[in-house]
Short mmCIF file of C-alpha atoms in Angstrom, two decimals:
data_model
loop_
_atom_site.label_atom_id
_atom_site.label_comp_id
_atom_site.label_asym_id
_atom_site.label_seq_id
_atom_site.Cartn_x
_atom_site.Cartn_y
_atom_site.Cartn_z
CA MET E 1 3.44 -14.65 2.61
CA ARG E 2 7.15 -15.48 2.34
CA PHE E 3 8.78 -15.92 -1.26
CA ASP E 4 10.47 -19.27 -0.98
CA ASN E 5 11.64 -20.59 -4.20
CA SER E 6 13.86 -23.27 -2.67
CA ASN E 7 11.68 -26.19 -3.96
CA LYS E 8 10.89 -24.82 -7.55
CA THR E 9 12.76 -24.27 -10.68
CA PRO E 10 13.36 -20.66 -11.34
CA ARG E 11 10.77 -19.10 -13.43
CA HIS E 12 10.55 -15.99 -15.59
CA HIS E 13 8.29 -13.15 -14.59
CA ILE E 14 7.22 -10.07 -16.22
CA ILE E 15 6.41 -7.02 -14.07
CA ILE E 16 4.40 -4.11 -15.63
CA GLY E 17 5.24 -0.89 -13.93
CA GLY E 18 8.57 0.27 -12.47
CA GLY E 19 7.10 2.26 -9.45
CA VAL E 20 7.94 1.33 -5.83
CA VAL E 21 5.67 -1.81 -6.03
CA GLY E 22 6.82 -3.02 -9.33
CA LEU E 23 10.44 -2.48 -8.42
CA ALA E 24 9.90 -4.17 -5.12
CA THR E 25 8.35 -7.08 -6.59
CA ALA E 26 10.91 -7.44 -9.21
CA LEU E 27 13.71 -7.31 -6.73
CA THR E 28 12.08 -9.79 -4.41
CA LEU E 29 11.59 -12.34 -7.20
CA ARG E 30 15.15 -11.74 -8.47
CA LEU E 31 16.62 -12.31 -4.98
CA SER E 32 14.54 -15.65 -4.74
CA GLY E 33 16.10 -16.94 -7.94
CA ASN E 34 13.81 -15.99 -10.56
CA ASP E 35 14.37 -14.31 -13.79
CA VAL E 36 12.39 -10.99 -14.23
CA THR E 37 11.72 -8.56 -16.95
CA LEU E 38 10.54 -5.06 -15.87
CA LEU E 39 8.35 -3.15 -18.24
CA GLU E 40 8.12 0.64 -17.76
CA ARG E 41 7.59 3.14 -20.48
CA ASP E 42 9.54 5.79 -18.61
CA THR E 43 12.53 5.84 -16.25
CA PRO E 44 11.97 3.27 -13.35
CA GLY E 45 10.85 5.03 -10.07
CA HIS E 46 9.26 7.95 -11.90
CA GLY E 47 5.51 8.43 -12.69
CA ALA E 48 3.36 7.76 -9.70
CA SER E 49 6.13 6.85 -7.45
CA LEU E 50 8.21 10.08 -7.97
CA GLY E 51 7.79 12.49 -5.13
CA ASN E 52 4.89 10.65 -3.37
CA ALA E 53 6.50 11.28 0.02
CA GLY E 54 5.94 7.52 1.01
CA THR E 55 7.40 6.28 4.13
CA PHE E 56 8.69 2.92 4.70
CA ALA E 57 9.78 2.69 8.32
CA THR E 58 9.04 0.64 11.43
CA TYR E 59 7.51 3.75 13.07
CA ALA E 60 5.10 4.46 10.16
CA VAL E 61 3.12 1.17 9.89
CA SER E 62 -0.09 2.41 11.36
CA PRO E 63 -2.62 2.39 8.49
CA LEU E 64 -4.63 5.75 8.03
CA SER E 65 -7.97 3.86 8.46
CA THR E 66 -8.45 3.58 12.36
CA PRO E 67 -11.19 3.87 14.80
CA SER E 68 -9.65 7.41 16.06
CA LEU E 69 -10.02 8.82 12.53
CA LEU E 70 -13.44 7.50 12.16
CA ARG E 71 -14.51 9.57 15.23
CA GLN E 72 -13.07 12.50 13.47
CA ALA E 73 -14.73 11.91 10.29
CA PRO E 74 -17.79 14.27 10.52
CA TYR E 75 -15.30 17.31 10.99
CA LEU E 76 -12.69 15.84 8.43
CA LEU E 77 -15.43 15.39 5.69
CA SER E 78 -17.14 18.90 6.09
CA ALA E 79 -14.22 21.20 6.96
CA ARG E 80 -13.20 22.95 3.82
CA ASP E 81 -9.45 23.16 4.94
CA SER E 82 -9.41 19.38 5.84
CA PRO E 83 -7.39 16.82 3.46
CA PHE E 84 -10.47 14.68 3.58
CA HIS E 85 -13.00 17.43 2.63
CA LEU E 86 -15.74 15.65 0.67
CA ARG E 87 -17.64 17.31 -2.28
CA TRP E 88 -21.02 15.59 -1.69
CA ARG E 89 -21.77 15.29 -5.29
CA HIS E 90 -18.94 12.73 -5.66
CA LEU E 91 -20.33 10.43 -2.85
CA PRO E 92 -22.17 7.85 -5.07
CA ARG E 93 -18.88 7.10 -6.65
CA LEU E 94 -16.81 7.13 -3.61
CA THR E 95 -19.35 5.11 -1.51
CA PRO E 96 -17.65 1.66 -2.23
CA TRP E 97 -14.18 3.09 -1.35
CA LEU E 98 -15.50 4.70 1.75
CA LEU E 99 -17.28 1.52 3.07
CA ARG E 100 -13.92 -0.27 2.61
CA PHE E 101 -12.13 2.31 4.35
CA VAL E 102 -14.62 2.14 7.35
CA THR E 103 -14.19 -1.71 7.37
CA GLU E 104 -10.46 -1.40 7.33
CA ALA E 105 -10.81 0.70 10.47
CA ARG E 106 -12.05 -2.06 12.67
CA PRO E 107 -9.33 -2.98 15.42
CA ALA E 108 -8.73 -6.55 14.14
CA ARG E 109 -8.26 -5.04 10.70
CA VAL E 110 -5.97 -2.41 11.71
CA GLN E 111 -3.85 -4.92 13.79
CA HIS E 112 -3.83 -7.21 10.65
CA ASN E 113 -2.66 -4.33 8.33
CA VAL E 114 0.12 -3.22 10.94
CA GLU E 115 1.49 -6.74 11.06
CA HIS E 116 1.64 -7.02 7.26
CA LEU E 117 3.01 -3.71 6.74
CA SER E 118 5.70 -4.51 9.41
CA TYR E 119 6.45 -7.78 7.64
CA LEU E 120 7.03 -5.97 4.27
CA ILE E 121 9.60 -3.55 5.99
CA GLU E 122 11.26 -6.52 7.60
CA VAL E 123 11.61 -8.89 4.58
CA VAL E 124 11.76 -6.70 1.44
CA PRO E 125 15.39 -5.93 1.01
CA ILE E 126 14.91 -2.37 -0.43
CA PHE E 127 13.18 -1.15 2.79
CA ARG E 128 15.87 -2.50 5.07
CA THR E 129 18.43 -0.08 6.60
CA THR E 130 20.97 -2.67 7.66
#
């Protein structure tokens, strides 16, 4: 999962979207010696990435989908004041996503996701604080 460009000729990449993912990808490619063109119709960092309150910190690498959350699912899906309140008429469209969410709550997947989120914070320069 490391970007190692030491044995390759620099390449030119086009990144579509200047949100947090596009900017992080572009920066990582640049730092590994590649040429990058970033395409964004508005100001980079705006749009979906503006004000999303995302946290990139070593203490915040636990994914949302965990076994403990699944145990609370009946309440969370039915309580009107819950952020997970489900409008049952949307269930057919949400089912594929919900099945993937449940799959990601398995302990092995949670551990895998924690490791990969930690790795991103460790190696992607814009997430480092030192």
